[in-house]
Structures are given as structure tokens and as C-alpha cells.
mmCIF file of C-alpha atoms in Angstrom:
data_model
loop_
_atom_site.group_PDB
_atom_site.id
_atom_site.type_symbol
_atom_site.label_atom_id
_atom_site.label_comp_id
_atom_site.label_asym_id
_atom_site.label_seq_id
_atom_site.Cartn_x
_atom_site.Cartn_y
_atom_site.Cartn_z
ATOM 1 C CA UNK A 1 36.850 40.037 -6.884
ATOM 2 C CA UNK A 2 37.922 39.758 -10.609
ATOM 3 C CA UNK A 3 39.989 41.892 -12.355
ATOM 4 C CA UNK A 4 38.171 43.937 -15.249
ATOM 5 C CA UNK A 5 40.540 43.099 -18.242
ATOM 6 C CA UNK A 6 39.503 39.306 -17.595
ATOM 7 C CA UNK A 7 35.586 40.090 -17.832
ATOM 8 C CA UNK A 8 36.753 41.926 -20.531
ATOM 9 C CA UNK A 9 38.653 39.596 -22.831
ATOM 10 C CA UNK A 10 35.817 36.829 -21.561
ATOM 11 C CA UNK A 11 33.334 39.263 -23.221
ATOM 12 C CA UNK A 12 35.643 39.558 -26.415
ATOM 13 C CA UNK A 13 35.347 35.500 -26.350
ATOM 14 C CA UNK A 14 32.012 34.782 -25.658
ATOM 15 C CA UNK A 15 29.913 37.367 -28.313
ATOM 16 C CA UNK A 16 30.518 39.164 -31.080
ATOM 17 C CA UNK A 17 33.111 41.715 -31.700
ATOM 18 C CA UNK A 18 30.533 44.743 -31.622
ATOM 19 C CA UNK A 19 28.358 43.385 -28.846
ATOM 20 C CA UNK A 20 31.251 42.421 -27.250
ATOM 21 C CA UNK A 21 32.402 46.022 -26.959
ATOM 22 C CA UNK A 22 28.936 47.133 -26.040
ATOM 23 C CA UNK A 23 28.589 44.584 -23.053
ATOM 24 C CA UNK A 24 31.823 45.700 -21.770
ATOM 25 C CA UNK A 25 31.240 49.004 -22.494
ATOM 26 C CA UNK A 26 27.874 48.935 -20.371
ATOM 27 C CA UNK A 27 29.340 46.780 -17.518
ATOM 28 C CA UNK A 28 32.240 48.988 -17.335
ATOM 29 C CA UNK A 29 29.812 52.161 -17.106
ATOM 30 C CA UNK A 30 27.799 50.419 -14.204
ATOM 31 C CA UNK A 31 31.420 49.907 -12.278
ATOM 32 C CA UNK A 32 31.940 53.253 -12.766
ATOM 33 C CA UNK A 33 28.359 55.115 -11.196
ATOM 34 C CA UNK A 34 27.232 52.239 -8.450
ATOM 35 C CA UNK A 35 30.772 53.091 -6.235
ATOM 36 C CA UNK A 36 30.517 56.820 -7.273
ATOM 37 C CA UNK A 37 27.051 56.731 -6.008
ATOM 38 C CA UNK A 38 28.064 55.478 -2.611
ATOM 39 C CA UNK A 39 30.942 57.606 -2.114
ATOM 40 C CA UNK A 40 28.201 60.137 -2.623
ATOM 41 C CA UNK A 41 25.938 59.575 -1.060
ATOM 42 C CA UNK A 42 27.915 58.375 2.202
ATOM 43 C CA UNK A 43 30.131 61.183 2.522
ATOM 44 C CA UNK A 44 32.843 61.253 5.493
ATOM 45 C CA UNK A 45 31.547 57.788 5.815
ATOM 46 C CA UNK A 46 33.285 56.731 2.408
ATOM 47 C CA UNK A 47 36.448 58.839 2.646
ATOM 48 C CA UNK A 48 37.461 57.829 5.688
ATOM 49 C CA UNK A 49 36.848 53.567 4.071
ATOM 50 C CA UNK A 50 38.660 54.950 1.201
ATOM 51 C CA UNK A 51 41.810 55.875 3.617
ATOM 52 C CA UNK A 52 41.922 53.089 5.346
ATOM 53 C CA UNK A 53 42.142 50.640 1.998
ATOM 54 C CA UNK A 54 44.275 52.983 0.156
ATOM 55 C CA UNK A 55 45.842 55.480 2.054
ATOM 56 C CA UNK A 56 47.924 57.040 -0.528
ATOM 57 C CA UNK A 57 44.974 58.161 -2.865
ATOM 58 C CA UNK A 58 44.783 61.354 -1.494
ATOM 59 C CA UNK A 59 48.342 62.174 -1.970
ATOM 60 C CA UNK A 60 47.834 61.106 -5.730
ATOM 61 C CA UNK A 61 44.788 63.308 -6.014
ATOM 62 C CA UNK A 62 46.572 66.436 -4.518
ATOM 63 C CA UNK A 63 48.987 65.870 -7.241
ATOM 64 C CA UNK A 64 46.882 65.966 -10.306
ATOM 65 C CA UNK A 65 44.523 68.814 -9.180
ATOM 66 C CA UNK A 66 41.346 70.248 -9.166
ATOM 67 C CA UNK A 67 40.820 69.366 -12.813
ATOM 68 C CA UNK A 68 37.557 66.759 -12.230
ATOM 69 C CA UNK A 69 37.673 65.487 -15.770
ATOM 70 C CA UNK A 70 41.937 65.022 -15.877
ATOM 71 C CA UNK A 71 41.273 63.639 -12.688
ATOM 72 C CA UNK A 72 39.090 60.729 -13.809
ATOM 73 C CA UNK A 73 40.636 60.508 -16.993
ATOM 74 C CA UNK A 74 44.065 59.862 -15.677
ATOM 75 C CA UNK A 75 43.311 57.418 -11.953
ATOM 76 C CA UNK A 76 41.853 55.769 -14.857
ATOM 77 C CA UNK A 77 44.286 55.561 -18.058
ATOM 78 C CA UNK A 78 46.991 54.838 -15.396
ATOM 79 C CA UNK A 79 45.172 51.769 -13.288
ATOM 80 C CA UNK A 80 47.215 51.601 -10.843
ATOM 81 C CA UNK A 81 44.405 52.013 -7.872
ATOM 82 C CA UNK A 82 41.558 49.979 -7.283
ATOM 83 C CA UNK A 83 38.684 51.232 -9.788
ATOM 84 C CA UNK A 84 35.664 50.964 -6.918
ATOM 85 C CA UNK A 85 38.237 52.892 -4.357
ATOM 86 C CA UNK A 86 38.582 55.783 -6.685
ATOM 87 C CA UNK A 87 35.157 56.037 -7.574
ATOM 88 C CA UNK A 88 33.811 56.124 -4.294
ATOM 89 C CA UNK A 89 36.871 58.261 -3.510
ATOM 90 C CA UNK A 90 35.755 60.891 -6.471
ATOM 91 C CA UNK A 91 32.051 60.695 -4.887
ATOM 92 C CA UNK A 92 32.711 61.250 -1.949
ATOM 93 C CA UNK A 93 34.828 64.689 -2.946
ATOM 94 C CA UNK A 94 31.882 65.536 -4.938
ATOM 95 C CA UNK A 95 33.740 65.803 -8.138
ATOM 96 C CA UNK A 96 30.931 66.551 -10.770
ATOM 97 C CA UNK A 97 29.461 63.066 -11.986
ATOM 98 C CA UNK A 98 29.574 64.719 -15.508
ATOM 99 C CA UNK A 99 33.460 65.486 -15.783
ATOM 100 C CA UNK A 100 33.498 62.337 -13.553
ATOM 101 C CA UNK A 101 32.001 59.643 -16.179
ATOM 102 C CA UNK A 102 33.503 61.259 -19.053
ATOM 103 C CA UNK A 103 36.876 61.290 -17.865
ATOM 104 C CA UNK A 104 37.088 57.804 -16.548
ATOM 105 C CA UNK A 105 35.120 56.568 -19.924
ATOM 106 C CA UNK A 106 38.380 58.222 -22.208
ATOM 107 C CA UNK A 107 40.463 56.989 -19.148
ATOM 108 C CA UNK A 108 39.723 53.428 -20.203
ATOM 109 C CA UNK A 109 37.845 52.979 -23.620
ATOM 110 C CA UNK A 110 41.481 52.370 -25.309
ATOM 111 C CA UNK A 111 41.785 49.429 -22.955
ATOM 112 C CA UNK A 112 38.355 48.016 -23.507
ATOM 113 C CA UNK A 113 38.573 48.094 -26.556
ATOM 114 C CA UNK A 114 41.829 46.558 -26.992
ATOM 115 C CA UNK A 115 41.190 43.651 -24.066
ATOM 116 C CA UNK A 116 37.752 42.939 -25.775
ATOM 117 C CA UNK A 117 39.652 41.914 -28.793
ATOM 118 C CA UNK A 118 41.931 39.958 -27.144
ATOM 119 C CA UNK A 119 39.076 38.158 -25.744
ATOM 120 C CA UNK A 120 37.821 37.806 -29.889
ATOM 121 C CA UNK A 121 41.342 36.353 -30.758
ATOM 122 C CA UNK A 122 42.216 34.539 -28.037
ATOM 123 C CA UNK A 123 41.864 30.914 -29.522
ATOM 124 C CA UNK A 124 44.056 31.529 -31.991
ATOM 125 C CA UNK A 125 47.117 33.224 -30.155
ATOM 126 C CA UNK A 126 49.352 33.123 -33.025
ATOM 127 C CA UNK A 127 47.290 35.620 -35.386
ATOM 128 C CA UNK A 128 48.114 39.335 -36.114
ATOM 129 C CA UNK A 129 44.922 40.224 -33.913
ATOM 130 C CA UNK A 130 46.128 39.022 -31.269
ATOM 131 C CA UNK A 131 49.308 39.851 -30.800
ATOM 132 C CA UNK A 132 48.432 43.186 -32.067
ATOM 133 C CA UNK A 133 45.806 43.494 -29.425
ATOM 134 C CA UNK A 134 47.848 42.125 -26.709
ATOM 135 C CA UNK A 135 50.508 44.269 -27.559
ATOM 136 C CA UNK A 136 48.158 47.640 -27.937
ATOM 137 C CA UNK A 137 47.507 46.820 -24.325
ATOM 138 C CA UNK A 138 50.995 46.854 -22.958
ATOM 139 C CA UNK A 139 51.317 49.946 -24.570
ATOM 140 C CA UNK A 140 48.564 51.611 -23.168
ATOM 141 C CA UNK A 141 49.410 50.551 -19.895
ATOM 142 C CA UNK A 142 52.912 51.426 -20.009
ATOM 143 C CA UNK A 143 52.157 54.748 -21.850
ATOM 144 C CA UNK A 144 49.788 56.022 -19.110
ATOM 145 C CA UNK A 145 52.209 55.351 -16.582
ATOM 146 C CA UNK A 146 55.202 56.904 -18.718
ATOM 147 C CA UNK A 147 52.828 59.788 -19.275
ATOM 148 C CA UNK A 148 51.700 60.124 -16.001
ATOM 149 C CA UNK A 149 55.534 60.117 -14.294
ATOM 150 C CA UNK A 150 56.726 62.332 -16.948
ATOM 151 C CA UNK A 151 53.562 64.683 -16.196
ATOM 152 C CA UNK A 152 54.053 64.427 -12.676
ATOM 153 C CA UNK A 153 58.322 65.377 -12.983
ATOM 154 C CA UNK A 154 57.387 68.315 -15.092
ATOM 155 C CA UNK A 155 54.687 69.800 -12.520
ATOM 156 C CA UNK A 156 57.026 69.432 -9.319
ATOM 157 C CA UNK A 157 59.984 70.849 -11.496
ATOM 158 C CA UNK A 158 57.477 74.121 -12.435
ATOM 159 C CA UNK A 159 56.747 73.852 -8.776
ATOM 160 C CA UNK A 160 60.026 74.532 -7.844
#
């Protein structure tokens, strides 16, 4: 186990800025469709795995909606759930693979594409790239989350 953003900023380091993003771009894609594929294919099989690891997923999910592509898009901007748990989770419901891979491709490009150039800059931590990168990141992160409460406080208060 290895957390993405490292392969990503490792991939940022070790090629060039453009195949850098195309390498993690690629590897990120095949994290995405090998669990989907399982979930898929395996059914009850994978739900009830999913469960067991992370039992609150389907409480999340009943949140958000029926919405396949907001529903990749945002287990996805927000990170906070294991990335091969909710794609074998989304498999397993059957959520079109199109709306699927699209969503969780928006969900995280920003971050790739900010981590990969921390990965570029890394060896000199005190340039604007950097900093700028590492702080894009944060951002991100905390502005998915942000989004996503906010989101969520509106909904139940419409709800209500």
C-alpha cells in the first residue's frame, strides 16, 4: 500500500513535466477501472467486502444521490475513502462506467496535476513552484471538503 499523491510527486521527480502528468495520468486511470471491474463483476460478493472495510460508505453514498457522475466526481475531489473501496463499491452498484470514469477523472485531475509538480519542484523547496504547488494542493483538499460539508448542510436543511 502507497498512497497515490507519493507515486504522484515521485512521477513529477523522476520525468518530465508533461510525461510526468501523462504517467500519472495513465496509472491513475488503471486505479480507477481494475477495482471498478471487480466490484463488477463480483457483485454481492464485493459489496458485502466493501462493508466490512468501510462500513460507512453507504451512508455517504445515500447522501450524495443517484447522480453517477457527482457521485464519482465528489468520493473523489473529497478523498477521504479509500480510492480501490469506492471503486469496487461504484462497480458493484453498477453505476455506469461512463459517468463513473469521467467523474472520478474531474474528481482528481486538479490534484494530479498539482502533486505531479510538486514532484518536478521538489529539490528545490524554496522556489515559487513549489510552494505554489504545495499550496494548490491544500487548497484543493480543503476546498472539496469545505464544499462537500457545505453541500451536504444545504441538502439536509432543504430536506427538512
Amino acid at each position: 500500500f502507497m498512497p497515490i499523491i507519493i507515486l504522484h510527486i515521485a512521477g513529477g521527480f523522476l520525468f518530465s513535466t508533461p510525461l510526468a502528468l501523462i504517467v500519472n495520468i495513465a496509472g491513475t486511470s488503471i486505479t480507477f477501472v481494475l477495482p471498478y471491474l471487480v466490484g463488477r463483476f463480483s457483485g454481492a460478493d464485493a459489496m458485502e467486502h466493501v462493508h466490512r472495510k468501510v462500513p460507512q460508505i453507504e451512508k455517504i453514498v445515500s447522501r450524495i444521490g443517484n447522480d453517477s457522475f457527482f457521485l464519482s466526481f465528489i468520493l473523489r475531489a473529497v478523498s477521504c475513502l479509500p480510492g480501490d473501496v469506492v471503486s469496487m463499491f461504484l462497480g458493484a452498484k453498477r453505476v455506469p462506467f461512463s459517468s463513473y470514469f469521467l467523474g472520478s477523472f474531474l474528481g482528481t485531475l486538479p490534484g494530479i496535476i498539482t502533486e505531479t509538480l510538486i514532484g518536478f519542484s521538489i529539490t528545490d523547496s524554496s522556489s515559487p513552484m513549489f510552494w505554489i504547488s504545495f499550496g494548490l494542493t491544500v487548497l484543493i483538499n480543503v476546498g472539496s471538503v469545505t464544499g462537500y460539508v457545505i453541500w451536504d448542510h444545504k441538502k439536509r436543511k432543504n430536506e427538512t
